[in-house]
Amino acid sequence: MSQLHTVNKSPLDRNALESAIRHATKGNAVLMIEDGVYGAMKGTQKSAMVSDAMGDISFYVMGPDLKARGIDEGRIIDGVKVVDYSGFVTLVAEHGITQSWL
Amino acid sequence: MSETKKFLYVNRKAPYGTIYALESLEVVLIGAAFEQDVALAFLDDGVYQLTKGQATDEVGMKNFSPTYRALGDYDVNKIYVEQESLDARGLSLDDLQALTYEDEDDDYAEKDSIKVVSAAELAKIMEQSDVILSF
Amino acid sequence: MKFSVMISEGPYTHQASDTAYNFTKAALENGHECFRVFFYHDGVNNGTRLSTPPTDDRNVINRWSELAAAHNLDLVLCVAAAQRRGIADADEAKRNGKDADNIAPGFRISGLGQLIEAGIQSDRLVTFGD
């Protein structure tokens, strides 16, 4: 059963994204929401963590949270897909189980 | 409600600094009455919940660490502790309380509830669960 | 598909309740069913009708009450968490010898078993917290 992991913490503050990636198996998805969206940005100390994992895991980021924080989509790591709340619902429906990395 | 689901309680936070550990334990105790397939995972700072020697007298908070030892009586005996999280914190199994249960299928022999697992093993346990409650 | 939601943080310190609201609304708009929204930890503070945010801010509590009225949602505050944090309905206030209650419309107070039941009865349970 494929798993969706949601992360709502900046990777520069907490280890939630790192831990989620470590526990995501091939075919899982990680959705970055709230302060988690900073994890989707290019050029940070933590960006490589996401790009390196992208072969096995799909990454998504919450568009409304990016906009709220003034993050232009051009600054997002290539391959991370932007979704809205409907997209969030679809991801939850498509994956057998959702785990929130609080 | 005849259906049995695999519930996994994921504990990633240290005790006392916030209430999550205590209120998570309260859910586990209530949930035990529902006769579901229950497992607990302790990783990241969650492993600190199980350490020996907690004494809260001077901070004036409730010491709930003895309650973990009662989990076996509630048939909650699948307790996974992540090796990498212990290593990162300079801890070993000896630093944790012994949690045991009586195996009714084995003449009530006392057995360890804690199983130390790798991150990769824990990832599989998570993925094979039906419901994950995160605290 | 049948969803349930757990909310573990209060209405104004964390974004959790906002995200949970937007998620639940989108799920309902997309034709899904919401079995239950369960409020735990400081999340029970989402259920006080005494909240009075500034008029230029969103009203997190009213939004939940309105969504509940529109979609017949089951908004449940955990009784143990609510007692700790001073959230009470008329019965709870009376039982605990308090002189007032403060629960908002559309919310009810019940036990943790409601969370476990939501896990059993729903196809998906999603947690929002900190």
mmCIF file of C-alpha atoms in Angstrom:
data_model
loop_
_atom_site.group_PDB
_atom_site.id
_atom_site.type_symbol
_atom_site.label_atom_id
_atom_site.label_comp_id
_atom_site.label_asym_id
_atom_site.label_seq_id
_atom_site.Cartn_x
_atom_site.Cartn_y
_atom_site.Cartn_z
ATOM 1 C CA MET A 1 0.000 0.000 0.000
ATOM 2 C CA SER A 2 1.616 3.240 -1.098
ATOM 3 C CA GLN A 3 2.084 5.911 1.515
ATOM 4 C CA LEU A 4 1.761 9.698 1.529
ATOM 5 C CA HIS A 5 3.943 11.618 3.973
ATOM 6 C CA THR A 6 3.046 15.194 4.862
ATOM 7 C CA VAL A 7 5.684 17.533 6.271
ATOM 8 C CA ASN A 8 4.836 20.905 7.804
ATOM 9 C CA LYS A 9 8.208 21.987 9.237
ATOM 10 C CA SER A 10 11.038 23.924 7.646
ATOM 11 C CA PRO A 11 13.957 21.496 7.179
ATOM 12 C CA LEU A 12 16.288 24.208 8.472
ATOM 13 C CA ASP A 13 14.443 24.209 11.800
ATOM 14 C CA ARG A 14 13.382 20.599 12.418
ATOM 15 C CA ASN A 15 14.195 17.118 11.123
ATOM 16 C CA ALA A 16 10.656 16.206 9.981
ATOM 17 C CA LEU A 17 11.493 16.289 6.256
ATOM 18 C CA GLU A 18 14.719 14.341 6.765
ATOM 19 C CA SER A 19 12.913 11.748 8.863
ATOM 20 C CA ALA A 20 10.023 11.487 6.382
ATOM 21 C CA ILE A 21 12.445 10.905 3.515
ATOM 22 C CA ARG A 22 14.340 8.287 5.534
ATOM 23 C CA HIS A 23 11.104 6.387 6.119
ATOM 24 C CA ALA A 24 9.624 6.755 2.639
ATOM 25 C CA THR A 25 9.913 3.660 0.496
ATOM 26 C CA LYS A 26 10.060 3.515 -3.290
ATOM 27 C CA GLY A 27 6.859 4.821 -4.830
ATOM 28 C CA ASN A 28 5.848 6.886 -1.777
ATOM 29 C CA ALA A 29 5.013 10.577 -2.002
ATOM 30 C CA VAL A 30 6.038 13.485 0.233
ATOM 31 C CA LEU A 31 3.809 16.579 0.362
ATOM 32 C CA MET A 32 5.281 19.741 1.873
ATOM 33 C CA ILE A 33 2.691 22.007 3.503
ATOM 34 C CA GLU A 34 2.679 25.063 5.822
ATOM 35 C CA ASP A 35 6.303 25.862 6.881
ATOM 36 C CA GLY A 36 7.287 22.601 5.201
ATOM 37 C CA VAL A 37 7.200 24.388 1.836
ATOM 38 C CA TYR A 38 10.621 25.909 2.559
ATOM 39 C CA GLY A 39 11.918 22.375 1.999
ATOM 40 C CA ALA A 40 10.932 22.637 -1.669
ATOM 41 C CA MET A 41 13.233 25.600 -2.380
ATOM 42 C CA LYS A 42 16.352 25.456 -4.528
ATOM 43 C CA GLY A 43 19.700 26.589 -3.188
ATOM 44 C CA THR A 44 19.213 25.844 0.527
ATOM 45 C CA GLN A 45 21.490 23.671 2.664
ATOM 46 C CA LYS A 46 18.746 21.014 2.549
ATOM 47 C CA SER A 47 17.829 21.100 -1.155
ATOM 48 C CA ALA A 48 20.089 18.155 -2.048
ATOM 49 C CA MET A 49 18.189 15.957 0.413
ATOM 50 C CA VAL A 50 15.100 16.364 -1.767
ATOM 51 C CA SER A 51 16.757 16.168 -5.197
ATOM 52 C CA ASP A 52 18.758 13.090 -4.171
ATOM 53 C CA ALA A 53 15.600 11.277 -3.039
ATOM 54 C CA MET A 54 13.591 12.191 -6.113
ATOM 55 C CA GLY A 55 14.384 9.002 -8.006
ATOM 56 C CA ASP A 56 12.347 6.856 -5.622
ATOM 57 C CA ILE A 57 9.924 9.334 -4.067
ATOM 58 C CA SER A 58 7.563 11.875 -5.657
ATOM 59 C CA PHE A 59 7.598 15.335 -4.082
ATOM 60 C CA TYR A 60 4.698 17.758 -3.961
ATOM 61 C CA VAL A 61 4.383 21.225 -2.459
ATOM 62 C CA MET A 62 1.294 23.182 -1.446
ATOM 63 C CA GLY A 63 0.885 26.164 -3.808
ATOM 64 C CA PRO A 64 -1.256 28.335 -1.485
ATOM 65 C CA ASP A 65 1.432 28.001 1.220
ATOM 66 C CA LEU A 66 4.169 29.013 -1.255
ATOM 67 C CA LYS A 67 2.176 32.100 -2.274
ATOM 68 C CA ALA A 68 1.464 33.054 1.342
ATOM 69 C CA ARG A 69 5.201 33.048 1.993
ATOM 70 C CA GLY A 70 6.123 34.962 -1.157
ATOM 71 C CA ILE A 71 7.987 32.034 -2.708
ATOM 72 C CA ASP A 72 7.964 32.194 -6.493
ATOM 73 C CA GLU A 73 7.430 28.834 -8.193
ATOM 74 C CA GLY A 74 10.640 29.528 -10.163
ATOM 75 C CA ARG A 75 12.586 28.948 -6.946
ATOM 76 C CA ILE A 76 11.228 25.432 -6.464
ATOM 77 C CA ILE A 77 13.483 22.402 -6.961
ATOM 78 C CA ASP A 78 12.944 20.935 -10.455
ATOM 79 C CA GLY A 79 10.571 17.993 -10.366
ATOM 80 C CA VAL A 80 8.619 19.062 -7.258
ATOM 81 C CA LYS A 81 4.974 19.367 -8.310
ATOM 82 C CA VAL A 82 2.795 22.215 -7.025
ATOM 83 C CA VAL A 83 -0.719 21.268 -5.839
ATOM 84 C CA ASP A 84 -3.703 23.062 -4.307
ATOM 85 C CA TYR A 85 -6.065 21.760 -1.575
ATOM 86 C CA SER A 86 -7.985 19.657 -4.111
ATOM 87 C CA GLY A 87 -4.660 18.167 -5.155
ATOM 88 C CA PHE A 88 -3.923 17.414 -1.501
ATOM 89 C CA VAL A 89 -7.251 15.558 -1.240
ATOM 90 C CA THR A 90 -6.454 13.603 -4.409
ATOM 91 C CA LEU A 91 -3.033 12.604 -3.036
ATOM 92 C CA VAL A 92 -4.629 11.352 0.190
ATOM 93 C CA ALA A 93 -7.224 9.393 -1.808
ATOM 94 C CA GLU A 94 -4.617 7.901 -4.150
ATOM 95 C CA HIS A 95 -2.349 6.671 -1.359
ATOM 96 C CA GLY A 96 -3.506 3.927 0.969
ATOM 97 C CA ILE A 97 -2.294 5.685 4.095
ATOM 98 C CA THR A 98 -1.223 9.178 5.095
ATOM 99 C CA GLN A 99 1.335 9.917 7.789
ATOM 100 C CA SER A 100 1.836 13.419 9.160
ATOM 101 C CA TRP A 101 5.404 14.155 10.256
ATOM 102 C CA LEU A 102 4.568 16.645 12.975
ATOM 103 C CA MET B 1 -17.341 -2.815 13.955
ATOM 104 C CA SER B 2 -16.088 -6.310 13.299
ATOM 105 C CA GLU B 3 -13.301 -5.136 11.009
ATOM 106 C CA THR B 4 -9.793 -5.242 12.486
ATOM 107 C CA LYS B 5 -7.361 -2.603 11.348
ATOM 108 C CA LYS B 6 -3.659 -2.159 11.956
ATOM 109 C CA PHE B 7 -3.203 0.956 14.073
ATOM 110 C CA LEU B 8 0.260 2.463 14.413
ATOM 111 C CA TYR B 9 0.919 5.186 16.965
ATOM 112 C CA VAL B 10 3.969 7.188 15.927
ATOM 113 C CA ASN B 11 5.802 8.972 18.737
ATOM 114 C CA ARG B 12 8.502 11.438 17.713
ATOM 115 C CA LYS B 13 8.479 13.901 20.594
ATOM 116 C CA ALA B 14 10.248 13.967 23.943
ATOM 117 C CA PRO B 15 8.155 13.889 27.134
ATOM 118 C CA TYR B 16 7.382 16.852 29.466
ATOM 119 C CA GLY B 17 8.499 19.715 27.190
ATOM 120 C CA THR B 18 5.158 19.291 25.437
ATOM 121 C CA ILE B 19 2.062 17.254 26.272
ATOM 122 C CA TYR B 20 2.044 15.115 23.112
ATOM 123 C CA ALA B 21 3.694 12.053 24.688
ATOM 124 C CA LEU B 22 1.261 11.919 27.619
ATOM 125 C CA GLU B 23 -1.851 12.499 25.518
ATOM 126 C CA SER B 24 -0.639 9.940 22.956
ATOM 127 C CA LEU B 25 -0.392 7.354 25.730
ATOM 128 C CA GLU B 26 -3.961 8.206 26.752
ATOM 129 C CA VAL B 27 -5.156 7.409 23.222
ATOM 130 C CA VAL B 28 -3.283 4.095 23.241
ATOM 131 C CA LEU B 29 -4.902 3.065 26.530
ATOM 132 C CA ILE B 30 -8.417 3.950 25.331
ATOM 133 C CA GLY B 31 -7.751 2.438 21.914
ATOM 134 C CA ALA B 32 -6.723 -0.887 23.477
ATOM 135 C CA ALA B 33 -10.395 -1.535 24.326
ATOM 136 C CA PHE B 34 -11.316 -1.566 20.622
ATOM 137 C CA GLU B 35 -9.525 -4.870 19.921
ATOM 138 C CA GLN B 36 -7.646 -3.607 16.904
ATOM 139 C CA ASP B 37 -4.146 -4.685 15.870
ATOM 140 C CA VAL B 38 -2.088 -2.081 17.744
ATOM 141 C CA ALA B 39 1.591 -1.175 17.448
ATOM 142 C CA LEU B 40 3.634 1.737 18.771
ATOM 143 C CA ALA B 41 6.674 3.273 17.117
ATOM 144 C CA PHE B 42 9.223 5.394 18.935
ATOM 145 C CA LEU B 43 11.663 7.313 16.770
ATOM 146 C CA ASP B 44 13.523 10.619 16.695
ATOM 147 C CA ASP B 45 13.062 12.349 20.091
ATOM 148 C CA GLY B 46 10.193 9.940 20.814
ATOM 149 C CA VAL B 47 12.749 7.414 22.088
ATOM 150 C CA TYR B 48 13.285 9.707 25.090
ATOM 151 C CA GLN B 49 9.764 8.803 26.248
ATOM 152 C CA LEU B 50 10.960 5.325 27.241
ATOM 153 C CA THR B 51 14.121 6.174 29.173
ATOM 154 C CA LYS B 52 14.642 4.872 32.703
ATOM 155 C CA GLY B 53 14.882 7.004 35.795
ATOM 156 C CA GLN B 54 12.403 9.789 35.029
ATOM 157 C CA ALA B 55 11.619 11.739 38.211
ATOM 158 C CA THR B 56 9.317 14.717 37.883
ATOM 159 C CA ASP B 57 8.913 15.759 41.545
ATOM 160 C CA GLU B 58 10.910 18.944 41.176
ATOM 161 C CA VAL B 59 9.192 20.151 38.004
ATOM 162 C CA GLY B 60 5.829 19.388 39.556
ATOM 163 C CA MET B 61 4.495 17.459 36.564
ATOM 164 C CA LYS B 62 2.922 14.018 36.466
ATOM 165 C CA ASN B 63 5.477 11.239 35.868
ATOM 166 C CA PHE B 64 3.697 9.062 33.361
ATOM 167 C CA SER B 65 6.653 6.835 32.475
ATOM 168 C CA PRO B 66 5.487 3.923 34.715
ATOM 169 C CA THR B 67 2.317 3.742 32.598
ATOM 170 C CA TYR B 68 4.316 2.372 29.641
ATOM 171 C CA ARG B 69 5.018 -0.713 31.763
ATOM 172 C CA ALA B 70 1.274 -1.345 32.015
ATOM 173 C CA LEU B 71 0.818 -1.533 28.249
ATOM 174 C CA GLY B 72 1.465 -5.294 28.283
ATOM 175 C CA ASP B 73 -1.613 -5.755 30.500
ATOM 176 C CA TYR B 74 -3.660 -4.012 27.792
ATOM 177 C CA ASP B 75 -2.374 -6.449 25.135
ATOM 178 C CA VAL B 76 -0.275 -3.695 23.617
ATOM 179 C CA ASN B 77 2.965 -5.561 23.070
ATOM 180 C CA LYS B 78 4.295 -4.494 19.684
ATOM 181 C CA ILE B 79 6.570 -1.632 20.592
ATOM 182 C CA TYR B 80 9.083 -0.674 17.929
ATOM 183 C CA VAL B 81 12.067 1.493 18.825
ATOM 184 C CA GLU B 82 14.253 2.740 16.005
ATOM 185 C CA GLN B 83 17.950 1.839 16.161
ATOM 186 C CA GLU B 84 19.131 4.917 14.229
ATOM 187 C CA SER B 85 17.248 7.233 16.609
ATOM 188 C CA LEU B 86 18.838 5.542 19.636
ATOM 189 C CA ASP B 87 22.305 5.757 18.013
ATOM 190 C CA ALA B 88 21.894 9.442 17.152
ATOM 191 C CA ARG B 89 21.156 10.156 20.825
ATOM 192 C CA GLY B 90 23.937 8.029 22.287
ATOM 193 C CA LEU B 91 21.367 5.638 23.771
ATOM 194 C CA SER B 92 21.099 1.871 23.824
ATOM 195 C CA LEU B 93 18.351 -0.520 24.847
ATOM 196 C CA ASP B 94 19.841 -0.546 28.372
ATOM 197 C CA ASP B 95 18.872 3.094 28.792
ATOM 198 C CA LEU B 96 15.199 2.237 28.258
ATOM 199 C CA GLN B 97 12.688 0.740 30.677
ATOM 200 C CA ALA B 98 12.054 -2.963 30.173
ATOM 201 C CA LEU B 99 8.522 -3.378 28.814
ATOM 202 C CA THR B 100 7.104 -6.868 28.994
ATOM 203 C CA TYR B 101 3.905 -8.840 28.481
ATOM 204 C CA GLU B 102 2.679 -12.309 29.348
ATOM 205 C CA ASP B 103 2.235 -14.434 26.239
ATOM 206 C CA GLU B 104 -1.006 -16.340 26.764
ATOM 207 C CA ASP B 105 -0.188 -18.592 23.795
ATOM 208 C CA ASP B 106 3.063 -19.653 25.474
ATOM 209 C CA ASP B 107 1.967 -20.568 29.000
ATOM 210 C CA TYR B 108 1.987 -16.896 30.047
ATOM 211 C CA ALA B 109 5.751 -16.634 29.632
ATOM 212 C CA GLU B 110 7.029 -13.113 30.196
ATOM 213 C CA LYS B 111 8.359 -11.622 26.971
ATOM 214 C CA ASP B 112 9.866 -8.332 25.858
ATOM 215 C CA SER B 113 7.485 -5.941 24.138
ATOM 216 C CA ILE B 114 10.221 -3.689 22.782
ATOM 217 C CA LYS B 115 11.727 -4.614 19.461
ATOM 218 C CA VAL B 116 14.579 -2.495 18.155
ATOM 219 C CA VAL B 117 14.192 -2.049 14.407
ATOM 220 C CA SER B 118 16.091 -0.238 11.661
ATOM 221 C CA ALA B 119 14.648 2.784 9.856
ATOM 222 C CA ALA B 120 14.125 0.578 6.793
ATOM 223 C CA GLU B 121 12.187 -1.987 8.840
ATOM 224 C CA LEU B 122 10.134 0.765 10.460
ATOM 225 C CA ALA B 123 9.352 2.238 7.038
ATOM 226 C CA LYS B 124 7.793 -1.095 6.046
ATOM 227 C CA ILE B 125 5.808 -1.275 9.291
ATOM 228 C CA MET B 126 4.452 2.217 8.625
ATOM 229 C CA GLU B 127 3.520 1.411 5.051
ATOM 230 C CA GLN B 128 1.736 -1.784 6.071
ATOM 231 C CA SER B 129 -0.440 -0.015 8.658
ATOM 232 C CA ASP B 130 -4.079 0.909 8.013
ATOM 233 C CA VAL B 131 -4.242 3.908 10.354
ATOM 234 C CA ILE B 132 -1.332 6.034 11.567
ATOM 235 C CA LEU B 133 -1.842 8.413 14.462
ATOM 236 C CA SER B 134 1.059 10.844 14.818
ATOM 237 C CA PHE B 135 1.945 12.641 17.996
ATOM 238 C CA MET C 1 -14.283 8.072 -0.150
ATOM 239 C CA LYS C 2 -14.801 8.490 3.588
ATOM 240 C CA PHE C 3 -12.320 10.827 5.310
ATOM 241 C CA SER C 4 -11.711 11.741 8.927
ATOM 242 C CA VAL C 5 -9.473 14.467 10.254
ATOM 243 C CA MET C 6 -7.629 14.946 13.545
ATOM 244 C CA ILE C 7 -6.575 18.451 14.590
ATOM 245 C CA SER C 8 -3.974 18.753 17.323
ATOM 246 C CA GLU C 9 -3.387 22.494 17.614
ATOM 247 C CA GLY C 10 -5.439 25.514 18.612
ATOM 248 C CA PRO C 11 -6.949 28.017 16.188
ATOM 249 C CA TYR C 12 -4.510 30.918 16.119
ATOM 250 C CA THR C 13 -0.971 29.883 17.084
ATOM 251 C CA HIS C 14 -0.463 27.260 14.377
ATOM 252 C CA GLN C 15 -1.709 26.953 10.809
ATOM 253 C CA ALA C 16 -2.934 23.408 11.488
ATOM 254 C CA SER C 17 -6.625 24.266 11.882
ATOM 255 C CA ASP C 18 -6.571 26.487 8.761
ATOM 256 C CA THR C 19 -5.013 23.727 6.671
ATOM 257 C CA ALA C 20 -7.410 21.144 8.090
ATOM 258 C CA TYR C 21 -10.353 23.431 7.250
ATOM 259 C CA ASN C 22 -9.159 24.006 3.675
ATOM 260 C CA PHE C 23 -8.510 20.277 3.269
ATOM 261 C CA THR C 24 -11.917 19.250 4.642
ATOM 262 C CA LYS C 25 -13.716 21.835 2.503
ATOM 263 C CA ALA C 26 -11.885 20.663 -0.628
ATOM 264 C CA ALA C 27 -12.664 17.023 0.192
ATOM 265 C CA LEU C 28 -16.387 17.817 0.537
ATOM 266 C CA GLU C 29 -16.377 19.907 -2.662
ATOM 267 C CA ASN C 30 -14.766 16.993 -4.489
ATOM 268 C CA GLY C 31 -17.607 14.679 -3.505
ATOM 269 C CA HIS C 32 -15.930 12.906 -0.599
ATOM 270 C CA GLU C 33 -17.612 12.233 2.709
ATOM 271 C CA CYS C 34 -16.269 13.477 6.043
ATOM 272 C CA PHE C 35 -17.022 10.989 8.807
ATOM 273 C CA ARG C 36 -15.635 13.036 11.679
ATOM 274 C CA VAL C 37 -13.339 15.909 12.625
ATOM 275 C CA PHE C 38 -11.691 15.108 15.943
ATOM 276 C CA PHE C 39 -10.019 17.831 17.996
ATOM 277 C CA TYR C 40 -7.286 16.737 20.379
ATOM 278 C CA HIS C 41 -4.477 18.324 22.438
ATOM 279 C CA ASP C 42 -4.773 22.141 22.155
ATOM 280 C CA GLY C 43 -6.995 21.500 19.134
ATOM 281 C CA VAL C 44 -9.983 21.571 21.508
ATOM 282 C CA ASN C 45 -9.523 25.354 21.630
ATOM 283 C CA ASN C 46 -11.044 25.428 18.147
ATOM 284 C CA GLY C 47 -14.388 24.794 19.832
ATOM 285 C CA THR C 48 -14.869 27.860 22.060
ATOM 286 C CA ARG C 49 -17.599 30.279 21.090
ATOM 287 C CA LEU C 50 -15.926 33.005 23.202
ATOM 288 C CA SER C 51 -13.164 33.543 20.653
ATOM 289 C CA THR C 52 -13.286 37.100 19.307
ATOM 290 C CA PRO C 53 -10.664 37.682 16.607
ATOM 291 C CA PRO C 54 -10.169 41.155 15.090
ATOM 292 C CA THR C 55 -12.748 41.881 12.357
ATOM 293 C CA ASP C 56 -10.110 41.912 9.600
ATOM 294 C CA ASP C 57 -8.985 38.364 10.476
ATOM 295 C CA ARG C 58 -10.701 35.081 9.623
ATOM 296 C CA ASN C 59 -12.858 33.567 12.340
ATOM 297 C CA VAL C 60 -11.514 30.040 12.648
ATOM 298 C CA ILE C 61 -14.188 28.845 15.075
ATOM 299 C CA ASN C 62 -17.157 30.267 13.114
ATOM 300 C CA ARG C 63 -15.774 28.802 9.918
ATOM 301 C CA TRP C 64 -15.878 25.309 11.434
ATOM 302 C CA SER C 65 -19.380 25.887 12.835
ATOM 303 C CA GLU C 66 -20.608 27.059 9.409
ATOM 304 C CA LEU C 67 -18.986 24.145 7.569
ATOM 305 C CA ALA C 68 -20.576 21.778 10.074
ATOM 306 C CA ALA C 69 -24.010 23.321 9.541
ATOM 307 C CA ALA C 70 -23.689 23.222 5.755
ATOM 308 C CA HIS C 71 -22.469 19.626 5.549
ATOM 309 C CA ASN C 72 -23.787 18.071 8.738
ATOM 310 C CA LEU C 73 -20.216 17.523 9.955
ATOM 311 C CA ASP C 74 -19.463 15.737 13.210
ATOM 312 C CA LEU C 75 -17.048 18.015 15.110
ATOM 313 C CA VAL C 76 -15.863 16.237 18.249
ATOM 314 C CA LEU C 77 -13.767 17.721 21.048
ATOM 315 C CA CYS C 78 -11.918 15.179 23.193
ATOM 316 C CA VAL C 79 -13.413 15.340 26.666
ATOM 317 C CA ALA C 80 -10.157 14.772 28.585
ATOM 318 C CA ALA C 81 -8.278 17.361 26.521
ATOM 319 C CA ALA C 82 -11.214 19.802 26.785
ATOM 320 C CA GLN C 83 -11.462 19.450 30.570
ATOM 321 C CA ARG C 84 -7.754 20.230 30.937
ATOM 322 C CA ARG C 85 -8.102 23.346 28.805
ATOM 323 C CA GLY C 86 -11.382 24.739 30.066
ATOM 324 C CA ILE C 87 -13.684 23.940 27.150
ATOM 325 C CA ALA C 88 -17.100 22.762 28.337
ATOM 326 C CA ASP C 89 -20.650 22.233 27.161
ATOM 327 C CA ALA C 90 -23.591 22.693 29.560
ATOM 328 C CA ASP C 91 -23.471 19.082 30.811
ATOM 329 C CA GLU C 92 -19.714 19.096 31.323
ATOM 330 C CA ALA C 93 -19.839 22.444 33.116
ATOM 331 C CA LYS C 94 -22.536 21.145 35.451
ATOM 332 C CA ARG C 95 -20.741 17.860 36.098
ATOM 333 C CA ASN C 96 -17.507 19.644 36.978
ATOM 334 C CA GLY C 97 -19.129 22.376 39.065
ATOM 335 C CA LYS C 98 -18.250 25.219 36.675
ATOM 336 C CA ASP C 99 -20.322 28.394 36.402
ATOM 337 C CA ALA C 100 -20.263 28.640 32.597
ATOM 338 C CA ASP C 101 -19.920 26.736 29.376
ATOM 339 C CA ASN C 102 -18.271 27.916 26.180
ATOM 340 C CA ILE C 103 -18.689 25.300 23.442
ATOM 341 C CA ALA C 104 -19.335 26.683 19.960
ATOM 342 C CA PRO C 105 -22.314 25.654 17.761
ATOM 343 C CA GLY C 106 -21.824 22.460 15.799
ATOM 344 C CA PHE C 107 -19.251 20.996 18.208
ATOM 345 C CA ARG C 108 -19.838 18.228 20.734
ATOM 346 C CA ILE C 109 -17.692 16.802 23.514
ATOM 347 C CA SER C 110 -16.996 13.077 23.632
ATOM 348 C CA GLY C 111 -14.343 10.502 24.441
ATOM 349 C CA LEU C 112 -11.148 9.397 22.740
ATOM 350 C CA GLY C 113 -12.982 6.319 21.539
ATOM 351 C CA GLN C 114 -14.485 8.593 18.881
ATOM 352 C CA LEU C 115 -11.013 9.035 17.402
ATOM 353 C CA ILE C 116 -10.373 5.289 17.311
ATOM 354 C CA GLU C 117 -13.815 4.746 15.786
ATOM 355 C CA ALA C 118 -13.017 7.375 13.130
ATOM 356 C CA GLY C 119 -9.876 5.396 12.305
ATOM 357 C CA ILE C 120 -11.851 2.182 12.007
ATOM 358 C CA GLN C 121 -14.788 3.595 10.047
ATOM 359 C CA SER C 122 -12.956 5.895 7.628
ATOM 360 C CA ASP C 123 -10.992 5.067 4.487
ATOM 361 C CA ARG C 124 -8.465 7.776 5.354
ATOM 362 C CA LEU C 125 -7.506 9.590 8.547
ATOM 363 C CA VAL C 126 -5.361 12.697 8.181
ATOM 364 C CA THR C 127 -3.695 14.473 11.107
ATOM 365 C CA PHE C 128 -3.009 18.199 11.230
ATOM 366 C CA GLY C 129 -0.854 19.521 14.039
ATOM 367 C CA ASP C 130 2.525 20.911 14.967
#
